[in-house]
Coordinates of C-alpha atoms in Angstrom, one line a residue:
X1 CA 36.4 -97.6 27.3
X2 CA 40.0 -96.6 27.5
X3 CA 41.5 -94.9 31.1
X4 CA 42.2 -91.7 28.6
X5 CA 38.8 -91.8 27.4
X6 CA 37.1 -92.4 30.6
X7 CA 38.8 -89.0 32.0
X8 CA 37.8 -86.9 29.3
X9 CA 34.5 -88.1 29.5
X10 CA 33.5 -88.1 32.5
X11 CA 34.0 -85.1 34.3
X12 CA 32.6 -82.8 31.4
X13 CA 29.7 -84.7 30.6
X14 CA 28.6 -85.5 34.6
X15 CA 29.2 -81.7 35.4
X16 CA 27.0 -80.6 32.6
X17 CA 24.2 -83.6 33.3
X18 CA 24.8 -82.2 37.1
X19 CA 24.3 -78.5 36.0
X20 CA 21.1 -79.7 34.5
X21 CA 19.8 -81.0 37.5
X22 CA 20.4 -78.4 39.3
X23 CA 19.3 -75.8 36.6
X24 CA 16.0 -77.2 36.5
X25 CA 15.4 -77.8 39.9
X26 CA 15.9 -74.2 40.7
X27 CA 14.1 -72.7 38.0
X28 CA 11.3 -74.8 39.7
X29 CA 11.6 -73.6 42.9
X30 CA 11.9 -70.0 41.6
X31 CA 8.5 -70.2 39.7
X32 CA 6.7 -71.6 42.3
X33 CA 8.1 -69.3 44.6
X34 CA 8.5 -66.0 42.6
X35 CA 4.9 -66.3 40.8
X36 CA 6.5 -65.8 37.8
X37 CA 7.8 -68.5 34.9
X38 CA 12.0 -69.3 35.1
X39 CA 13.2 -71.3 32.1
X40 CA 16.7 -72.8 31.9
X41 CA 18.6 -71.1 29.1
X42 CA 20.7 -74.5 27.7
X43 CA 23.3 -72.8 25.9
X44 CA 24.8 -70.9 28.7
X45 CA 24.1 -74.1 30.7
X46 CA 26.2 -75.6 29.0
X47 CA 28.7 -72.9 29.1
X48 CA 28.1 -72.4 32.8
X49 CA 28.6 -75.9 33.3
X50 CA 31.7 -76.1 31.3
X51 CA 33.2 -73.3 33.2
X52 CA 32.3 -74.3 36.7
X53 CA 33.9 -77.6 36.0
X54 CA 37.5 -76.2 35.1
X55 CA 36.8 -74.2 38.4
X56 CA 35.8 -76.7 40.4
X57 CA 39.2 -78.5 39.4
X58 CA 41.4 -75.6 39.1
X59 CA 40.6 -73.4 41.9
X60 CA 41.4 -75.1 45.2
X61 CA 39.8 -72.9 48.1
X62 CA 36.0 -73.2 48.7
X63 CA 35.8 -69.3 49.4
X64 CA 37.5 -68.3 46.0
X65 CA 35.4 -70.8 44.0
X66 CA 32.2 -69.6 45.3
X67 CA 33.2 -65.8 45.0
X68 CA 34.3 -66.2 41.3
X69 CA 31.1 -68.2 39.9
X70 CA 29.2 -65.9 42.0
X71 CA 30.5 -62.8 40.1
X72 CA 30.2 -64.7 37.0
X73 CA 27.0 -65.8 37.8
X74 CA 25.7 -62.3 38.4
X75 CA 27.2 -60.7 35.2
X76 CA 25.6 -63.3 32.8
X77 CA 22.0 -62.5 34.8
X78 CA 22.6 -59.1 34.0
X79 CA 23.7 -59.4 30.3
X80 CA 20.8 -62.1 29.9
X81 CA 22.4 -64.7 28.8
X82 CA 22.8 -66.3 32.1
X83 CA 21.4 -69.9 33.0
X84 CA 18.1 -69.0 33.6
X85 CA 16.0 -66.7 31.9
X86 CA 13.2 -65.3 34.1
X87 CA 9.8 -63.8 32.8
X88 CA 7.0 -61.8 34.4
X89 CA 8.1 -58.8 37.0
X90 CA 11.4 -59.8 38.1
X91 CA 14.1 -57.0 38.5
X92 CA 17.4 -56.9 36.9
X93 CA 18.4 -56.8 40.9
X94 CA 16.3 -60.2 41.7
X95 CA 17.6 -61.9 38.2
X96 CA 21.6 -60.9 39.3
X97 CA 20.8 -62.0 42.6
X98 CA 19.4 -65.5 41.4
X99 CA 22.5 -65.8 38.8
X100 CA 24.8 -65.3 41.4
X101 CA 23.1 -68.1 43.6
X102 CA 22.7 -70.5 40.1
X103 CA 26.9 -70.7 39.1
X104 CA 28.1 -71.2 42.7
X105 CA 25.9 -74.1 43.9
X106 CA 27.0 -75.6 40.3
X107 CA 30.4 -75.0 40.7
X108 CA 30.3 -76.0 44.8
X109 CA 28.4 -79.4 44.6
X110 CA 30.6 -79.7 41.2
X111 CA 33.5 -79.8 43.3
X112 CA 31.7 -82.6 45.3
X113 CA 31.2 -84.6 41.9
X114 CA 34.4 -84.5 40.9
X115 CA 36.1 -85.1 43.6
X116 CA 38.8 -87.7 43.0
X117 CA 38.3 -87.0 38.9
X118 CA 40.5 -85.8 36.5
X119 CA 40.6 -84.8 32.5
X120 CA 43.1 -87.7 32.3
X121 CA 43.2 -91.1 33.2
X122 CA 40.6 -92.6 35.1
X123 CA 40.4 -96.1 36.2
X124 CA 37.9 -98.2 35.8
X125 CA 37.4 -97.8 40.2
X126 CA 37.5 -94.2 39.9
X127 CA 34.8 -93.9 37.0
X128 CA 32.2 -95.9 38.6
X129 CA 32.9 -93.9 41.7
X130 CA 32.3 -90.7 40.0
X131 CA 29.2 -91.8 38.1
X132 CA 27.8 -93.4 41.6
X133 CA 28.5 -89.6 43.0
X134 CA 26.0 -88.4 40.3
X135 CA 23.7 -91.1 40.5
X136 CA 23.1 -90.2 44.4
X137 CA 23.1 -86.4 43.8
X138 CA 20.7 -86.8 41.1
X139 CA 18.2 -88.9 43.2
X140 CA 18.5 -86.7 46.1
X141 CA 18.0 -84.0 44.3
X142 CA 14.5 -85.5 42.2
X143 CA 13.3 -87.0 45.2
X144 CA 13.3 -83.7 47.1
X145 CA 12.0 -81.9 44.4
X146 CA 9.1 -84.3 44.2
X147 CA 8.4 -84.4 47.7
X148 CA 8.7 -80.6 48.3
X149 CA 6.5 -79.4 45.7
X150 CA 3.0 -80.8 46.6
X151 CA 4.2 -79.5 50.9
X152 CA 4.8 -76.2 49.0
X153 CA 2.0 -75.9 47.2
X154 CA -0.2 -77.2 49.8
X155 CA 1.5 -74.5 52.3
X156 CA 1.5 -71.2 49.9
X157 CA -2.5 -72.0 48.9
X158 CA -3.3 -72.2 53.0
X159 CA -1.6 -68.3 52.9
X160 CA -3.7 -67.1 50.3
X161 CA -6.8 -65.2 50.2
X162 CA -9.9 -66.3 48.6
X163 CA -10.1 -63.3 46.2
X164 CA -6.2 -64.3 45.1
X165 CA -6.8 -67.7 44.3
X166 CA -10.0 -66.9 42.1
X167 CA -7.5 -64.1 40.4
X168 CA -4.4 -66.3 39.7
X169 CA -5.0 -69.9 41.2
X170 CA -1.5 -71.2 39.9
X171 CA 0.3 -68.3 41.5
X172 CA 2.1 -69.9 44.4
X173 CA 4.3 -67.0 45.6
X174 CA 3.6 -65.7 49.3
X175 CA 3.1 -61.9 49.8
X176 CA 5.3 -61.6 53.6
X177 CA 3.6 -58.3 53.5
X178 CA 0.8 -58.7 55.1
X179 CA 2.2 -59.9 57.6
X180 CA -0.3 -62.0 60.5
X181 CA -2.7 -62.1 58.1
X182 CA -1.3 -64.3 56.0
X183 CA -2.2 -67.0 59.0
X184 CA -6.3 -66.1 58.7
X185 CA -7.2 -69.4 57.1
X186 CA -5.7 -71.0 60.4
X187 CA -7.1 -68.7 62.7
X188 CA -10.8 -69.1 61.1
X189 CA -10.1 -73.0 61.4
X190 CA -9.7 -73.2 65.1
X191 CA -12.5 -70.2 65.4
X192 CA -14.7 -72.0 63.2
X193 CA -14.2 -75.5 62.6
X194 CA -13.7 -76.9 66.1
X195 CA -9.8 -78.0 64.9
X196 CA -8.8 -77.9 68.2
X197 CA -11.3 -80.0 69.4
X198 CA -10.0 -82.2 66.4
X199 CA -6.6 -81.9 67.5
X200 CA -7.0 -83.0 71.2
X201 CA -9.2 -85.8 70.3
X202 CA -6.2 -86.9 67.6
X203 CA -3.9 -86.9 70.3
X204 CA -5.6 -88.9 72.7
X205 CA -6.8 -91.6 70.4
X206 CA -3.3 -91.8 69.2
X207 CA -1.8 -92.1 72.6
X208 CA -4.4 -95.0 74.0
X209 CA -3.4 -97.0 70.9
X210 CA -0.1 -96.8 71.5
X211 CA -0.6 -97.5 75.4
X212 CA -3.4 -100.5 74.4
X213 CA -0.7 -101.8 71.3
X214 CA 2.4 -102.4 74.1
X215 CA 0.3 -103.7 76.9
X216 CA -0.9 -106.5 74.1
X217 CA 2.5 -106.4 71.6
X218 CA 5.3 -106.7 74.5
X219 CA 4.3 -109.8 76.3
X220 CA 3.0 -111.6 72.9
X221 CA 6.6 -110.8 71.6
X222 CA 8.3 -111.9 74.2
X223 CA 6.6 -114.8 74.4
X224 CA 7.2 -115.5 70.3
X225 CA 10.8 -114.6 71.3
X226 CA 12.0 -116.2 74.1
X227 CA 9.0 -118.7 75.5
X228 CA 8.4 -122.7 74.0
X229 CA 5.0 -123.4 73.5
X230 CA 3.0 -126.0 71.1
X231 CA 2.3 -123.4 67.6
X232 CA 5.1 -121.1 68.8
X233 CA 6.3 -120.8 65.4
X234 CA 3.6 -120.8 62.9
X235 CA 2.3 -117.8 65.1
X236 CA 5.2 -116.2 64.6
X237 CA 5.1 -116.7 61.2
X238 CA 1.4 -115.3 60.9
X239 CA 1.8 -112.5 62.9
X240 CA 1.0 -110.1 59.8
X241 CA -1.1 -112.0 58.1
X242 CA -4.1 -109.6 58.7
X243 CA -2.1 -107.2 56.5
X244 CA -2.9 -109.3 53.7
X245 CA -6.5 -108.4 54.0
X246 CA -7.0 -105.0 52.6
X247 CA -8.8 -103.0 55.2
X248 CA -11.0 -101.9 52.2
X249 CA -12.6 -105.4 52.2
X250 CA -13.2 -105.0 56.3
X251 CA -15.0 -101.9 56.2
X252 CA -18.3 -103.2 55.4
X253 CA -18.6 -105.6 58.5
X254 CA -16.9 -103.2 61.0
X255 CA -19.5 -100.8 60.3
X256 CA -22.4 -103.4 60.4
X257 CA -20.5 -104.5 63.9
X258 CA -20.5 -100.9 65.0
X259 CA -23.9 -100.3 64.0
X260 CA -25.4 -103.1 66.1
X261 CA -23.7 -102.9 69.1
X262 CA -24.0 -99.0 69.2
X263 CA -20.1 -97.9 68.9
X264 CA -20.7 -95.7 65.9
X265 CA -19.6 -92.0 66.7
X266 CA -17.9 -92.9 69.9
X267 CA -14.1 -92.3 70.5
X268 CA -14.1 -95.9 72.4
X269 CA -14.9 -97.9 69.4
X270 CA -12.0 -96.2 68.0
X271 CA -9.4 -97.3 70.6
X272 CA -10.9 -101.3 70.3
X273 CA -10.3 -100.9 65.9
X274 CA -7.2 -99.2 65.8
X275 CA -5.2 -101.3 68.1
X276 CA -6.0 -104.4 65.6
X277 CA -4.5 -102.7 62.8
X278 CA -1.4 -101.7 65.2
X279 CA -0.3 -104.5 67.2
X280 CA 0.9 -107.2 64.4
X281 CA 3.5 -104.9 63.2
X282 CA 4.2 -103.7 67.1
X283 CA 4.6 -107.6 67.4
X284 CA 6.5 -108.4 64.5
X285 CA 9.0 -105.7 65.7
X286 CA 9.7 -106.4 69.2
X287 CA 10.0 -110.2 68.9
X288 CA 13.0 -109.3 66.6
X289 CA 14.6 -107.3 68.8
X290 CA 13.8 -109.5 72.1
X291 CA 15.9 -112.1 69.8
X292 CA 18.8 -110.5 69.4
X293 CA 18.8 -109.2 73.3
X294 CA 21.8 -111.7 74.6
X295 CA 19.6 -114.6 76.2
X296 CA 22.8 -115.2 78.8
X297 CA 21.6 -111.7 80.8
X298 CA 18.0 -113.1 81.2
X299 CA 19.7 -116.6 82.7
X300 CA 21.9 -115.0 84.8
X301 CA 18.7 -112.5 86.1
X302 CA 16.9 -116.2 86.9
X303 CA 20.0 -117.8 88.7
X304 CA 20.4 -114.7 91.0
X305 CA 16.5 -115.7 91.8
X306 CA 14.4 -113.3 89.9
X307 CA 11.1 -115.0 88.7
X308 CA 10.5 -114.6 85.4
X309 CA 7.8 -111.1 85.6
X310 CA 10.9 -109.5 87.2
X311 CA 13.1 -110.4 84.5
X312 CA 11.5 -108.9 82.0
X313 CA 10.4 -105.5 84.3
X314 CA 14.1 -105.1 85.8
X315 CA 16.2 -106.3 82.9
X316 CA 14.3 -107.2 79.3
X317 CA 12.3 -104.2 79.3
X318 CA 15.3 -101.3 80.3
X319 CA 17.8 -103.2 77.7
X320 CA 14.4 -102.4 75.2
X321 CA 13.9 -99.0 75.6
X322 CA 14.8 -97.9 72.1
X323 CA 13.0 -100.6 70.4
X324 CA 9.9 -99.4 72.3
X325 CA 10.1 -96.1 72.0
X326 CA 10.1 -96.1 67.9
X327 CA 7.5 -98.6 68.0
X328 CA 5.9 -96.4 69.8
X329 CA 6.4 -93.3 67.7
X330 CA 5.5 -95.9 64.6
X331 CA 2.1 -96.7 66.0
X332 CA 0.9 -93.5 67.1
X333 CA 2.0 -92.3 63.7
X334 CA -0.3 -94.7 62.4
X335 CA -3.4 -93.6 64.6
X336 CA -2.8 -90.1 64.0
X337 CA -2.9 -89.9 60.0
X338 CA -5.7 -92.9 59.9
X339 CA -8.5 -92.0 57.8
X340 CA -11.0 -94.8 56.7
X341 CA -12.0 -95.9 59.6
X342 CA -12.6 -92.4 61.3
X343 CA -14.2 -91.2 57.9
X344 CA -16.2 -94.3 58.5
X345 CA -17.7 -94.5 61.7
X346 CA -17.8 -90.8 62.9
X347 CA -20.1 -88.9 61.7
X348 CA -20.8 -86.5 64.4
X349 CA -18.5 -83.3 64.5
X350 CA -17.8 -83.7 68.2
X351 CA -16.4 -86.7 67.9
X352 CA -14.1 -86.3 64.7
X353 CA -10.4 -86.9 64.6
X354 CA -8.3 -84.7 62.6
X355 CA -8.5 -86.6 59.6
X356 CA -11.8 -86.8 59.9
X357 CA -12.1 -83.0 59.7
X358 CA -9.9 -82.1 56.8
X359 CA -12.2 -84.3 55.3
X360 CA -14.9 -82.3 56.3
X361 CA -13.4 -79.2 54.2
X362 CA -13.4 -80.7 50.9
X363 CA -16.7 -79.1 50.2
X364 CA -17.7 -76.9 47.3
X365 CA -18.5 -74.3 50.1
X366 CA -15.6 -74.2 52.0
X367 CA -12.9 -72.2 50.7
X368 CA -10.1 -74.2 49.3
X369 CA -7.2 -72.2 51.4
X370 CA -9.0 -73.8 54.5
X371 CA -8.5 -77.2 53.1
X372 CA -4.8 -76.6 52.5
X373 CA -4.6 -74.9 56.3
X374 CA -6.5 -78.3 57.4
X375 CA -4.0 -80.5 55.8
X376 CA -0.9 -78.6 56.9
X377 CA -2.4 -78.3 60.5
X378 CA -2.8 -82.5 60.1
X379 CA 0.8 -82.9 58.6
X380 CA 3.4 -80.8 60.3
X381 CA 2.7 -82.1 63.8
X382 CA 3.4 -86.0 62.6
X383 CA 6.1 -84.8 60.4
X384 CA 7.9 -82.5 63.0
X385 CA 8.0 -85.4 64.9
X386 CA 9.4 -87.9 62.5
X387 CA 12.2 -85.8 61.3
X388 CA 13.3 -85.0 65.2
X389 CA 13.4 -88.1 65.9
X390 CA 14.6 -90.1 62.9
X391 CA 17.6 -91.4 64.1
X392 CA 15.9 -92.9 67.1
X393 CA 13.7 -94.0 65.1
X394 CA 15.7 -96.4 62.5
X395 CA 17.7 -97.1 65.5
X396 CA 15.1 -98.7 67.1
X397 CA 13.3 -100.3 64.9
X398 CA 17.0 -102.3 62.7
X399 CA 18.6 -102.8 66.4
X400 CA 17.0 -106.9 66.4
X401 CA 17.7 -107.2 62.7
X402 CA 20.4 -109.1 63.1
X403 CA 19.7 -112.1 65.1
X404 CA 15.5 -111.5 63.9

């Protein structure tokens, strides 16, 4: 393909694939959230998409842009030939409001795509780099809209009534009118269902693994990592081996174990299983990042006359912090959403982790909104968490990648 050709092409054509996207994603949203069908309307996205391309390259300030395709935006809403056609009760007012939302992302995130492109000639550099632009938007884009919908779902049936979902079970808008009663399901749960119970029990299962997975995972990495000893290396290398063995295929004899020797229904048995499943990876982690840790600092701790226990406590373990900490975070991660072997060997209510309980919900006579409040209660903790500390967490766990 010709420089010439490659201009002309590309910034129509990836503006109106982009307005696509974007079309679609927010006609999603808007039925799921407005209880009520939104269809794109392809021939003014097409238009719209033409449109907010030569804007996007002809009007230079941000505030402008976004003030012209929201006007524009409005008036095709209101004349019905905007990109989205609504059905059901929306207002003129709510369909103006969501055209005027529609034009200016295209036209905005446009800008973004077509940053560095022009209708003439485009280098071969300059193509791929506007194509790789729409590639990433795309996937971020599909990827959240995958990922979002089943949270949404899941959160807007926990808010209903049972009466609503037998009227209209695929109507996934939230009425904010009633106000604190929209959070009954939840209440009922911790009134009703013992989730608190389920919740502190979670929590302290979770944090004994972690405590019983570094007592066992920091001295066994360090050892891989810094120690010679006869077999050194094949254990390093079979350190997650037991992942290869679905837990699946373990479930039988653990429970016979458990059975016998009484540990069925008790919280302790849980602390000795869970750690198994835990400290492999807490060991496969650390021992890369106790490689890369600069060997000279450890010497010159041992020529100052620090034994080898103080080393490690004054020097090896500070310099490891971060490592520790999002191993940490990983494994009580790990404890908290585990479900087959709590679904397994608990069956007394007293002694049920949280997965244990939203398991308990999925009955025929429990009201599905209290499933849905179950599984939010079980996910946003976990999740809250994750996305706080994210950064730390990556950090932490690629800082020995290096010299692994």
């Amino acid at each position: 393909m010709k420089p010439l050709q490659r201009g002309y092409i590309a910034g129509p054509v990836l503006l109106l694939l982009w307005s696509l996207t974007l079309v679609y994603s927010i006609a999603i949203f808007v039925t799921f959230a407005g209880g009520a069908p939104a269809r794109p309307f392809l021939p003014a996205v097409i238009v719209v998409g033409a449109l907010a391309g030569i804007g996007a390259l002809q009007i230079s300030g941000l505030a402008m842009l976004a003030g012209v395709s929201a006007i524009a935006g409005a008036l095709l809403s209101l004349l019905g030939i905007g990109p989205l056609q609504f059905g059901g009760e929306f207002s003129q007012l709510a369909e103006a409001v969501v055209g005027a939302f529609v034009v200016p992302a295209i036209s905005l995130t446009g800008r973004l795509m077509l940053q560095g492109t022009a209708w003439g000639e485009l280098n071969r550099h300059e193509f791929e780099e506007a194509v790789i632009r729409f590639l990433t938007g795309f996937g971020l884009v599909f990827f959240i809209v995958i990922v979002m919908i089943p949270f949404f779902v899941m959160i807007a049936t926990s808010l209903k009534s049972q009466q609503e979902l037998l009227q209209n079970p695929l109507d996934y808008s939230i009425d904010l009118s009633k106000g604190w009663d929209l959070l009954r399901s939840y209440r009922e749960l911790f009134a009703d269902f013992m989730f608190g119970s389920y919740l502190w029990t979670s929590f302290v299962v979770s944090v004994v693994t972690v405590i019983v997975t570094l007592l066992f995972s920091i001295p066994g990495a360090y050892a891989v990592a810094r120690l010679r000893f006869r077999g050194r290396r094949e254990f390093s290398q079979s350190i997650l081996l037991i992942y290869m063995v679905p837990m699946i295929v373990l479930a039988l004899p653990i429970y016979m174990l458990f059975s016998i020797t009484g540990l069925r229904n008790s919280l302790f048995g849980l602390i000795l299983i869970y750690p198994v499943t835990t400290i492999p990876v807490a060991l496969y982690i650390l021992q890369g990042y106790f490689r890369g840790l600069p060997f000279e600092v450890e010497e010159a701790g041992l020529m100052d006359g620090l034994n080898r226990l103080s080393v490690i406590r004054r020097i090896t373990l500070p310099l490891s912090l971060p490592s520790i900490a999002s191993v940490s975070l990983y494994v009580f991660m790990i404890a908290w959403n585990e479900f087959l072997l709590a679904f397994m060997l608990l069956d007394d209510p007293s002694t049920f982790t949280l997965t244990r309980g939203v398991a308990m919900l999925n009955s025929s006579e429990i009201p599905r909104q209290h499933l849905m409040a179950g599984a939010v209660i079980a996910t946003i903790p976990v999740l809250a968490l994750f996305l706080g500390l994210e950064r730390f967490i990556t950090k932490g766990l690629t800082a020995g990648s290096v010299k692994g």
